[in-house]
CSV table of C-alpha atoms in Angstrom, one decimal:
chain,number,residue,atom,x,y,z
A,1,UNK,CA,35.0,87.2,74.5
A,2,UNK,CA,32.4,85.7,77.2
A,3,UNK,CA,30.3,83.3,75.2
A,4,UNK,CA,28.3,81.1,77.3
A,5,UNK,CA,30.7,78.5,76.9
A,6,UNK,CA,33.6,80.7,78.3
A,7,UNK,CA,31.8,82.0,80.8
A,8,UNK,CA,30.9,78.0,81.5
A,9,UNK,CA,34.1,76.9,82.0
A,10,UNK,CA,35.2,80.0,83.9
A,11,UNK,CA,32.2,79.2,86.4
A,12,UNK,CA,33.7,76.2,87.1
A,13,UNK,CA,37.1,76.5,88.0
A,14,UNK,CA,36.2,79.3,90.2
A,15,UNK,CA,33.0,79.3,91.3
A,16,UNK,CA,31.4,77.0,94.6
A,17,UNK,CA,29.6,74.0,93.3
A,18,UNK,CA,26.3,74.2,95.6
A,19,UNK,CA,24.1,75.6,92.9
A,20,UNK,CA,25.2,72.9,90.0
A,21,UNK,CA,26.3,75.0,86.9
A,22,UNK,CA,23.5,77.4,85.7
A,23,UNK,CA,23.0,76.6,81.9
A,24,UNK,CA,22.6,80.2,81.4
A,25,UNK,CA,24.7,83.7,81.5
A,26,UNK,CA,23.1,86.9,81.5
A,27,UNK,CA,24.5,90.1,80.5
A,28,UNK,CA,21.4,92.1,80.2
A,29,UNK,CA,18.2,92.8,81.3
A,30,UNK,CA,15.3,95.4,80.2
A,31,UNK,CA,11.8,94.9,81.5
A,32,UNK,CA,10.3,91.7,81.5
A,33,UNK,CA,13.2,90.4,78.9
A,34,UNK,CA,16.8,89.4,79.3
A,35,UNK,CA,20.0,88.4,77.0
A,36,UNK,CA,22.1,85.6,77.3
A,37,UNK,CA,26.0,86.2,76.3
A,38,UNK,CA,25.2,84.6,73.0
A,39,UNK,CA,22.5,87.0,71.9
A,40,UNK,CA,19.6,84.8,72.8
A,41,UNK,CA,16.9,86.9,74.0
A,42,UNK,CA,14.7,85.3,76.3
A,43,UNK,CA,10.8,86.0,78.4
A,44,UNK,CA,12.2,86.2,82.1
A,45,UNK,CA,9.2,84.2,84.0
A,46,UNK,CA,11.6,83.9,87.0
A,47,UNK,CA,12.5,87.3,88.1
A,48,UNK,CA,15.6,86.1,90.0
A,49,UNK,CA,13.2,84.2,92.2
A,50,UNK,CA,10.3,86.5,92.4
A,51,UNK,CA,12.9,89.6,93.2
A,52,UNK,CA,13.2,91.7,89.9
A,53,UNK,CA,9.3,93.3,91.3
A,54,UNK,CA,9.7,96.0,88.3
A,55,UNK,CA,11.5,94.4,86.1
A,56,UNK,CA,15.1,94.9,84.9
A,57,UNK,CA,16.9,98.3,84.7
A,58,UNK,CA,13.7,100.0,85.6
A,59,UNK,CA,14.3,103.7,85.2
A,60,UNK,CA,12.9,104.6,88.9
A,61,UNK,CA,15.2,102.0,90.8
A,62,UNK,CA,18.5,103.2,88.4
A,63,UNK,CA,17.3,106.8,89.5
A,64,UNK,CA,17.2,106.3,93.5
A,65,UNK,CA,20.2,104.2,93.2
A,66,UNK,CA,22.3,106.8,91.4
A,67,UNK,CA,20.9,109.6,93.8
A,68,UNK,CA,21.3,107.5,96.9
A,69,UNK,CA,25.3,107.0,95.7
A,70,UNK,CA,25.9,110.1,95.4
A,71,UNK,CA,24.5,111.3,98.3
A,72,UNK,CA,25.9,108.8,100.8
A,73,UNK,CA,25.9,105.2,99.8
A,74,UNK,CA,26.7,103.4,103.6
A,75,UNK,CA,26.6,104.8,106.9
A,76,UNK,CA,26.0,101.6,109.4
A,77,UNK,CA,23.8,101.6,111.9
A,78,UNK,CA,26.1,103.8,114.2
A,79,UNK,CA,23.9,107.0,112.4
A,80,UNK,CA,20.6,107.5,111.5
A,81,UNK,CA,19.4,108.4,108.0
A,82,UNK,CA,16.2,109.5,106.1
A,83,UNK,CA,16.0,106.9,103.4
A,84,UNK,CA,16.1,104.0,106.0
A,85,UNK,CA,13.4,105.9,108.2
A,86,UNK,CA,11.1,106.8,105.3
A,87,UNK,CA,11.5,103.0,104.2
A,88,UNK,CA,10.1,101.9,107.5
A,89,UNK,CA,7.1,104.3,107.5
A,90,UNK,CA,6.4,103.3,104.7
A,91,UNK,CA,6.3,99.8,105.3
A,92,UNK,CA,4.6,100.2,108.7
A,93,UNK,CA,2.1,102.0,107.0
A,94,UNK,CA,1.5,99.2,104.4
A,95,UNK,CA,1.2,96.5,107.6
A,96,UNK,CA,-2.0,98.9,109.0
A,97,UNK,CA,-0.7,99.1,112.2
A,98,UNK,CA,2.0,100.1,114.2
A,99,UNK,CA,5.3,98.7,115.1
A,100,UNK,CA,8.4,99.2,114.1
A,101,UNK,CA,11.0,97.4,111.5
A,102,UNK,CA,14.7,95.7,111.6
A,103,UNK,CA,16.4,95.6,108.5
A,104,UNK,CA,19.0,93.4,106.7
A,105,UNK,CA,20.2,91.8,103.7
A,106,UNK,CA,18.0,88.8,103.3
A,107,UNK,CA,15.1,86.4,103.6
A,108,UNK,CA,16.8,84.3,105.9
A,109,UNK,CA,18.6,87.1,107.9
A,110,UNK,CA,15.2,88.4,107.9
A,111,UNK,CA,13.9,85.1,109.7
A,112,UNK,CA,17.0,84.7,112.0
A,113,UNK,CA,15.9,88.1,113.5
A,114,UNK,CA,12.0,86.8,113.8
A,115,UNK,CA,13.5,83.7,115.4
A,116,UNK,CA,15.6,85.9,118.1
A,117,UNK,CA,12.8,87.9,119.2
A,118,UNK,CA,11.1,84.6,119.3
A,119,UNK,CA,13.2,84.0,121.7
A,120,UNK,CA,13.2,86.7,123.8
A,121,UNK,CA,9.3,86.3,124.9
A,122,UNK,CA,11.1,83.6,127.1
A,123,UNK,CA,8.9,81.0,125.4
A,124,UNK,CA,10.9,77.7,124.2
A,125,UNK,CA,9.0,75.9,121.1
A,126,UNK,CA,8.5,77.1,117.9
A,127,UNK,CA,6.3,75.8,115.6
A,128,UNK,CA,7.0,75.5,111.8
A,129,UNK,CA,5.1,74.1,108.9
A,130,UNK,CA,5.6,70.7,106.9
A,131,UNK,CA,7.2,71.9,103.8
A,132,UNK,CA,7.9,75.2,104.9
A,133,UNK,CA,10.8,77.3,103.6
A,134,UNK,CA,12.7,79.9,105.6
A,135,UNK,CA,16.0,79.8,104.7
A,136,UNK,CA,19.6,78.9,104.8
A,137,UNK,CA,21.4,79.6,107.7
A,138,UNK,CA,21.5,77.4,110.4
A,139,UNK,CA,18.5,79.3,112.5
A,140,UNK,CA,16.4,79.5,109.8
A,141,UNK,CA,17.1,76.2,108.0
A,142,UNK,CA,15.9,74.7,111.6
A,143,UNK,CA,12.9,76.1,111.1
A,144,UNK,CA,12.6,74.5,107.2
A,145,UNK,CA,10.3,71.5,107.0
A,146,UNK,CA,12.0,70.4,103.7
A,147,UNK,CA,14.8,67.5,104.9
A,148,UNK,CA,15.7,67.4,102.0
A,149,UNK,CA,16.6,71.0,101.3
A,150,UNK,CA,19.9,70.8,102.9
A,151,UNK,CA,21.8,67.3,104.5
A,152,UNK,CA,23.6,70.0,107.0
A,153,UNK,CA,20.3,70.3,108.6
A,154,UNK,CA,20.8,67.4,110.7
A,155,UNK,CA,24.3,69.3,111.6
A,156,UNK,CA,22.7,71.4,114.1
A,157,UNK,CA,24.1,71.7,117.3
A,158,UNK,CA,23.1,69.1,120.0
A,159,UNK,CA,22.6,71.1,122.2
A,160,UNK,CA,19.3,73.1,121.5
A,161,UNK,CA,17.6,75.9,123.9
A,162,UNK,CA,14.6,76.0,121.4
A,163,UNK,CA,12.5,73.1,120.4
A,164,UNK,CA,11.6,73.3,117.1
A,165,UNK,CA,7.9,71.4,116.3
A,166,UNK,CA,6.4,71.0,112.9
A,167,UNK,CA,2.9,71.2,112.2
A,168,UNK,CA,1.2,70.1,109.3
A,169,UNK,CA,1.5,72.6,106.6
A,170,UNK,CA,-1.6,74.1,104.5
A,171,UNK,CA,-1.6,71.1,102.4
A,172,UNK,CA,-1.8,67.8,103.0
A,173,UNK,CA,0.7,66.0,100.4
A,174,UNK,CA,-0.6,63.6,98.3
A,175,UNK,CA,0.8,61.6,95.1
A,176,UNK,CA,3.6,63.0,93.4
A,177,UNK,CA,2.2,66.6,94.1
A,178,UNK,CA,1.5,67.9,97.0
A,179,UNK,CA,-1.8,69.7,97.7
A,180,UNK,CA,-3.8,68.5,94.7
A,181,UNK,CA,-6.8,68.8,96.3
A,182,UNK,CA,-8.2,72.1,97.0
A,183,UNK,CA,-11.5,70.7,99.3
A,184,UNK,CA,-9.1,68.8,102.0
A,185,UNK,CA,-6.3,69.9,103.9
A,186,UNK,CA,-4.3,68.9,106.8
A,187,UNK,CA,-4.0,72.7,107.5
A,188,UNK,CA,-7.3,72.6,109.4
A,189,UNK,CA,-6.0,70.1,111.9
A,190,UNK,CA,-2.7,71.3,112.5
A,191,UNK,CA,-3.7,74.9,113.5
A,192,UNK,CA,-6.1,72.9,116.3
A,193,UNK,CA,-2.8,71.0,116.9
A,194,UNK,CA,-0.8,73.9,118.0
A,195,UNK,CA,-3.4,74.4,120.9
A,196,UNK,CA,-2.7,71.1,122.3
B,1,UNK,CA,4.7,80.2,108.5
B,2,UNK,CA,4.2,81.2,104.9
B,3,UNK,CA,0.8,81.9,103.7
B,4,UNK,CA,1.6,80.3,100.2
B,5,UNK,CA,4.7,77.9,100.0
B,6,UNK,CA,7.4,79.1,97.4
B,7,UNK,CA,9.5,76.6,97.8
B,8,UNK,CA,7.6,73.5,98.7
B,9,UNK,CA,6.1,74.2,94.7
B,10,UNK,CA,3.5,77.1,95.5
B,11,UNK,CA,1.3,75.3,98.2
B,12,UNK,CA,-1.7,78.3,99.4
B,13,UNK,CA,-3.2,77.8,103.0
B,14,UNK,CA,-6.5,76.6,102.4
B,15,UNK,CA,-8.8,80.0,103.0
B,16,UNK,CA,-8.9,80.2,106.6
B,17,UNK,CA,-6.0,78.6,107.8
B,18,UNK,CA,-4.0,81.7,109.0
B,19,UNK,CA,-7.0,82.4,111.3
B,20,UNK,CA,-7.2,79.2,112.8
B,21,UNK,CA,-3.2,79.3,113.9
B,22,UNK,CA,-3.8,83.1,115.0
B,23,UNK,CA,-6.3,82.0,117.3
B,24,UNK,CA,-4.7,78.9,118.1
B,25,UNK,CA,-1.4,80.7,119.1
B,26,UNK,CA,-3.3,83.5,120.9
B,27,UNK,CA,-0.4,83.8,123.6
B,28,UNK,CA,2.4,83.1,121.5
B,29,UNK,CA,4.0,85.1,118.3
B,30,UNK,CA,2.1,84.4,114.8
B,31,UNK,CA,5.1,85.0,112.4
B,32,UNK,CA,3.9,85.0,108.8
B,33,UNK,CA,7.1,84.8,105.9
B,34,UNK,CA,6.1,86.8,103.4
B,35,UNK,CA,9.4,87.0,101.9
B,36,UNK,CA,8.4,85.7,98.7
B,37,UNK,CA,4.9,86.3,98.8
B,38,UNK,CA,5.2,90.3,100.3
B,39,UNK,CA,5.6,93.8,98.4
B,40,UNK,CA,2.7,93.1,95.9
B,41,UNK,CA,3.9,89.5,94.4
B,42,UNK,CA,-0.1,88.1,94.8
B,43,UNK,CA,-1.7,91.1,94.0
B,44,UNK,CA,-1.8,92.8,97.7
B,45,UNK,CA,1.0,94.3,99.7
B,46,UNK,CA,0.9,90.9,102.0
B,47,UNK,CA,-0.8,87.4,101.5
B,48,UNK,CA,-1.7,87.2,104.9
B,49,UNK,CA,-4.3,90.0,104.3
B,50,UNK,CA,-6.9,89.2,107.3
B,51,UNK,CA,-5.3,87.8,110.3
B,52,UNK,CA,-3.1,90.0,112.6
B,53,UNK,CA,0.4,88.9,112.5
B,54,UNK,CA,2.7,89.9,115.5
B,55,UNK,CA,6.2,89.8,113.1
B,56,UNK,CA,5.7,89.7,109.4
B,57,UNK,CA,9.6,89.1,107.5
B,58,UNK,CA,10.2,90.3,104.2
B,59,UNK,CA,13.0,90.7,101.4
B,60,UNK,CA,13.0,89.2,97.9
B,61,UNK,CA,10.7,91.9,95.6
B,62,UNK,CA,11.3,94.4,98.4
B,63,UNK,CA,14.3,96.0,96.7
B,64,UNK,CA,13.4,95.3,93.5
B,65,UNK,CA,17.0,94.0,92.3
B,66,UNK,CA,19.2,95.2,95.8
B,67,UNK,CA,19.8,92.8,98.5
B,68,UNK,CA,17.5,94.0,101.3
B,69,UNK,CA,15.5,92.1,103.9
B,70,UNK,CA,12.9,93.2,106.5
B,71,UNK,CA,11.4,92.2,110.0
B,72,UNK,CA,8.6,94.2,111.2
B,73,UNK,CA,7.4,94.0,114.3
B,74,UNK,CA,4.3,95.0,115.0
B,75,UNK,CA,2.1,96.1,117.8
B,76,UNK,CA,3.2,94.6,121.6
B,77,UNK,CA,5.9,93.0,119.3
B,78,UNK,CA,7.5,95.6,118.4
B,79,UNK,CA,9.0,96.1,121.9
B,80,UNK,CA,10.5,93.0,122.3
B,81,UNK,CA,14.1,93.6,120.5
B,82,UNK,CA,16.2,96.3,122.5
B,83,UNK,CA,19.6,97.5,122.4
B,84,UNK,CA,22.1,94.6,122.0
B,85,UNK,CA,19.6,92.1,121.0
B,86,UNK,CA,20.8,92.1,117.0
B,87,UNK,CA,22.9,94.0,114.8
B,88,UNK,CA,23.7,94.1,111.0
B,89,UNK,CA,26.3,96.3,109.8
B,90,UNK,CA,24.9,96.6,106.0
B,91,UNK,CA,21.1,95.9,107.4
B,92,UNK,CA,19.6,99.4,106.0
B,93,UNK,CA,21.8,100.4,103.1
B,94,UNK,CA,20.9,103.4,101.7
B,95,UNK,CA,21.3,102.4,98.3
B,96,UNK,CA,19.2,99.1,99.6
B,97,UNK,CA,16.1,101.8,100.9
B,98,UNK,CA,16.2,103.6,98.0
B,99,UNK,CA,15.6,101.2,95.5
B,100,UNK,CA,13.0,99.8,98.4
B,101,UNK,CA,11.0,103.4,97.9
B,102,UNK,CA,11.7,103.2,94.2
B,103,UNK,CA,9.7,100.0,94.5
B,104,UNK,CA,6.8,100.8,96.5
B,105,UNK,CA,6.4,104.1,94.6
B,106,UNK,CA,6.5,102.9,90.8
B,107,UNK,CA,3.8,99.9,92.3
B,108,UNK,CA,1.5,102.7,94.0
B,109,UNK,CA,1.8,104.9,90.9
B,110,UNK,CA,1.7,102.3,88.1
B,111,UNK,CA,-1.6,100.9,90.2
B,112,UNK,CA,0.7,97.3,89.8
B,113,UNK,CA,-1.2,95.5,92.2
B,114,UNK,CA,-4.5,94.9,90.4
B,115,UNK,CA,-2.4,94.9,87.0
B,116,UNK,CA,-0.7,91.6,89.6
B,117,UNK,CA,-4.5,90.4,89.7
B,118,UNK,CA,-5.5,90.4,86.1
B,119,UNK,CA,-2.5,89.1,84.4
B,120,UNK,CA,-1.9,86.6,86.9
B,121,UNK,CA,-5.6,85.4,86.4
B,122,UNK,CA,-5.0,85.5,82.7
B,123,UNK,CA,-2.1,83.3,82.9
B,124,UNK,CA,-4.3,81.0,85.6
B,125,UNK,CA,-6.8,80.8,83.1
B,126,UNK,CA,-4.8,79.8,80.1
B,127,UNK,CA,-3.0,77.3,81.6
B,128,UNK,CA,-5.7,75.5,83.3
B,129,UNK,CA,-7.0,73.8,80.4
B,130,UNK,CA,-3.7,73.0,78.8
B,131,UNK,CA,-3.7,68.8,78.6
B,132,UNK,CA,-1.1,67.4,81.0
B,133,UNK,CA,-1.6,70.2,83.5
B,134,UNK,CA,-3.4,69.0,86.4
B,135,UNK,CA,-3.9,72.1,88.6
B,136,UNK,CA,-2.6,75.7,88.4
B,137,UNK,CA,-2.2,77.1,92.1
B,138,UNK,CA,-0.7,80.4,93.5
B,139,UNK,CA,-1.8,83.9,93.6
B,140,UNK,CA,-1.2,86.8,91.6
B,141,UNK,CA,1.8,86.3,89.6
B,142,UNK,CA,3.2,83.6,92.1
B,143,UNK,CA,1.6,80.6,90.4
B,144,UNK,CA,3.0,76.9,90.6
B,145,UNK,CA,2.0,74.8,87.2
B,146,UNK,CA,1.5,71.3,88.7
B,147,UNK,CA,2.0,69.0,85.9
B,148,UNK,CA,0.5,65.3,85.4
B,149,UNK,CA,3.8,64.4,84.5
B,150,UNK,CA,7.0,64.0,87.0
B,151,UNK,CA,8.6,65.9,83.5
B,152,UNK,CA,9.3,69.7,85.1
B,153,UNK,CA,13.2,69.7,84.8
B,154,UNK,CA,12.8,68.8,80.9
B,155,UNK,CA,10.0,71.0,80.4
B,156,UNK,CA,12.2,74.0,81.7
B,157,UNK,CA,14.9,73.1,79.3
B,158,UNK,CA,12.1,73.0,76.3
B,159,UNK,CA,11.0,76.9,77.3
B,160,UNK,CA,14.3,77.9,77.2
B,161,UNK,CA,15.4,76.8,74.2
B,162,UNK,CA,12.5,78.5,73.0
B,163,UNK,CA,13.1,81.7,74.5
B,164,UNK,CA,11.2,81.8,78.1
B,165,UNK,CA,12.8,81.4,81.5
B,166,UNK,CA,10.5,79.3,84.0
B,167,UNK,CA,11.6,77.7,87.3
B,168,UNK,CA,11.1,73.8,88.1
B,169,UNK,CA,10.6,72.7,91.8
B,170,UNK,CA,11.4,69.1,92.4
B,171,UNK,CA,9.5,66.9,89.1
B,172,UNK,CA,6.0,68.3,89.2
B,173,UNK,CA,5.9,72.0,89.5
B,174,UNK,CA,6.8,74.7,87.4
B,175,UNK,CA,7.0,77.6,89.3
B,176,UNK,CA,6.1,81.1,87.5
B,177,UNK,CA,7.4,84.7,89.7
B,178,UNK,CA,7.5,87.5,86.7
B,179,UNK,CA,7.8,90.9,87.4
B,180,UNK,CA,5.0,92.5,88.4
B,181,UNK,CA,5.3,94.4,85.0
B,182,UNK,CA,4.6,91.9,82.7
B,183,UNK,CA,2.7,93.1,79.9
B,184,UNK,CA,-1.2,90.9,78.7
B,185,UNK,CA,1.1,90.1,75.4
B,186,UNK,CA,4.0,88.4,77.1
B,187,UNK,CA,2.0,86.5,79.3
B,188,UNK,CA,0.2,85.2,76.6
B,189,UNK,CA,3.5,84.6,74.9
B,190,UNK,CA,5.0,82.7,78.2
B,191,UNK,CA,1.7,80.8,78.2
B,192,UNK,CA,2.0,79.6,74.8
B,193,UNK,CA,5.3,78.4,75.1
B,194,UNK,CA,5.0,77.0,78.4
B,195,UNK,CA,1.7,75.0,77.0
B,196,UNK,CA,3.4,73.5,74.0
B,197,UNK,CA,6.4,72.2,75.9
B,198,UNK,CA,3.9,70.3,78.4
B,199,UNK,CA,2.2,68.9,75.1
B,200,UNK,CA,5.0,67.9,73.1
């Protein structure tokens, strides 16, 4: 049996403790929907954080997969192949212009590799937005303009070749919610700031 | 820099502000995140739409479900990293790409984006005049419910005991990032539910 509560106390005799316990288990997903390992049907207005673009179990994505694993499912970067090429003309053809694409597994590995070629113009400062999000490893999480996302933030190493500057982000925070008002920002400013 | 905020509770760059750091970082590299905001989430491919970014990083909706991430470099950029400079053994995946394509191609075909537009709209408008809501913000189907109250945490308990999963950021937001497939009818539905656990 996995019942919620099982699965509850399983979670937590195994499982690291950085996300708190979720209070729910899913065991299925179809569209829009999902089920929890009681039975409880629910409206999925999260989309495991703005990922599931076509829903669960869409028939397309079950298709390629299955296709793709049965063709080859890993080759490394040591080979080429026409799935991870196709994918980047595609996606250099949705940016209108060209260029040409890394890939990896993440958001933040994503932003690690901006922040290295960052680095490689020669140029020392980077700027980053007030309230900005970017990530969880340690690059990336230097660039996050949320202190309190992560206490490790201060962990960084001493010793820093880049100088990481925050700007004001789009919206200036105000009251218990940021960016309440839609006529005034700090945004303005702190684009001239950067010139300075 | 993002061009709307996930995580800070869906904050959008006032209209404008994208330029103003494109021109003010003329030399230097304009990096927009689009990782939660990219592959259709507001209603277009990217949020940045009109400025000219040199690296644009993306992941999140990209493989629709597989783990994938993306940098792209583009134009003079896209010189810049040469042999040596990075590696990732699983960066790529097959299986990862594919679902990518699957992606892209069900969005094209299905016409997704300006589906993104009108039910995200629809959801905007709804909630808007729910008592106790102070502002809805976001784009598309990436909309943050900012609440009067500094109530968010209990308000996402409330929706899903009653059957719809919603996402609080810190006490006053309520973040909503559906699939881009959400039907008029269960938007309506989420909007209902969400609206009576703000008024109770």
């Amino acid at each position: 049996m996995n019942t919620t509560a099982m699965l509850t106390r399983r979670w937590q005799t195994v499982m690291s403790d950085n996300y708190g316990t979720p209070p729910v288990a899913i065991v299925r997903g179809q569209g829009a929907l999902v089920w929890d390992a009681d039975g409880k049907q629910y409206l999925d207005m999260v989309a495991g954080i703005a990922v599931n673009a076509i829903g669960h179990a869409h028939p397309a994505i079950q298709a390629a997969v299955a296709k793709q694993l049965g063709d080859y499912g890993h080759v490394s970067n040591l080979a080429m192949h026409p799935v991870g090429i196709e994918l980047a003309e595609r996606l250099i053809e949705l940016a209108g212009r060209p260029g040409r694409v890394f890939f990896c597994n993440s958001g933040t590995e994503a932003n690690e590799a901006a922040f290295k070629v960052a680095r490689l113009t020669g140029r020392t400062t980077v700027y980053a937005a007030q309230g900005g999000f970017h990530g969880r490893t340690m690059g990336a999480l230097s660039l996050t303009g949320q202190p309190q996302t992560c206490p490790l933030r201060t962990a960084r190493p001493r010793r820093r070749v880049l100088r990481v500057r925050q700007c004001p982000g789009p919206r200036k925070r105000r009251g218990p919610h940021c960016g309440t008002d839609p006529g005034r920002s700090r945004g303005r400013r702190g684009a001239r700031g950067l010139s300075r | 820099m993002e061009p709307i905020q996930g995580e800070a509770g869906v904050v959008v760059a006032h209209e404008g502000y994208l330029g103003e750091l494109a021109a003010a970082a003329a030399d230097a590299l304009l990096i927009v995140d689009e990782v939660q905001t990219g592959m259709g989430r507001t209603g277009s491919w990217f949020a940045h739409e009109d400025v000219q970014p040199d690296l644009v990083t993306l992941a999140k909706g990209l493989g629709g479900g597989l783990p994938i991430g993306a940098l792209l470099s583009l134009g003079d950029a896209a010189d810049l990293l040469r042999p040596g400079h990075h590696g990732s053994t699983f960066g790529g995946n097959p299986v990862a790409c594919a679902a990518a394509l699957a992606v892209i191609d069900t969005i094209e075909r299905d016409d997704l984006l300006s589906h993104v537009t009108a039910v995200g709209g629809r959801i905007e408008s709804q909630l808007r005049s729910v008592p106790g809501v102070a502002q809805v913000r976001g784009r598309g189907l990436l909309l943050g419910v900012v609440l009067e109250s500094g109530q968010a945490k209990v308000i996402e308990t409330r929706c899903r005991n009653a059957g719809v999963l919603v996402n609080a950021i810190g006490d006053h937001v309520i973040r909503l990032a559906p699939p881009l497939i959400l039907t008029a009818e269960q938007a309506d539905q989420a909007c209902t539910v969400l609206g009576e656990a703000i008024t109770s």
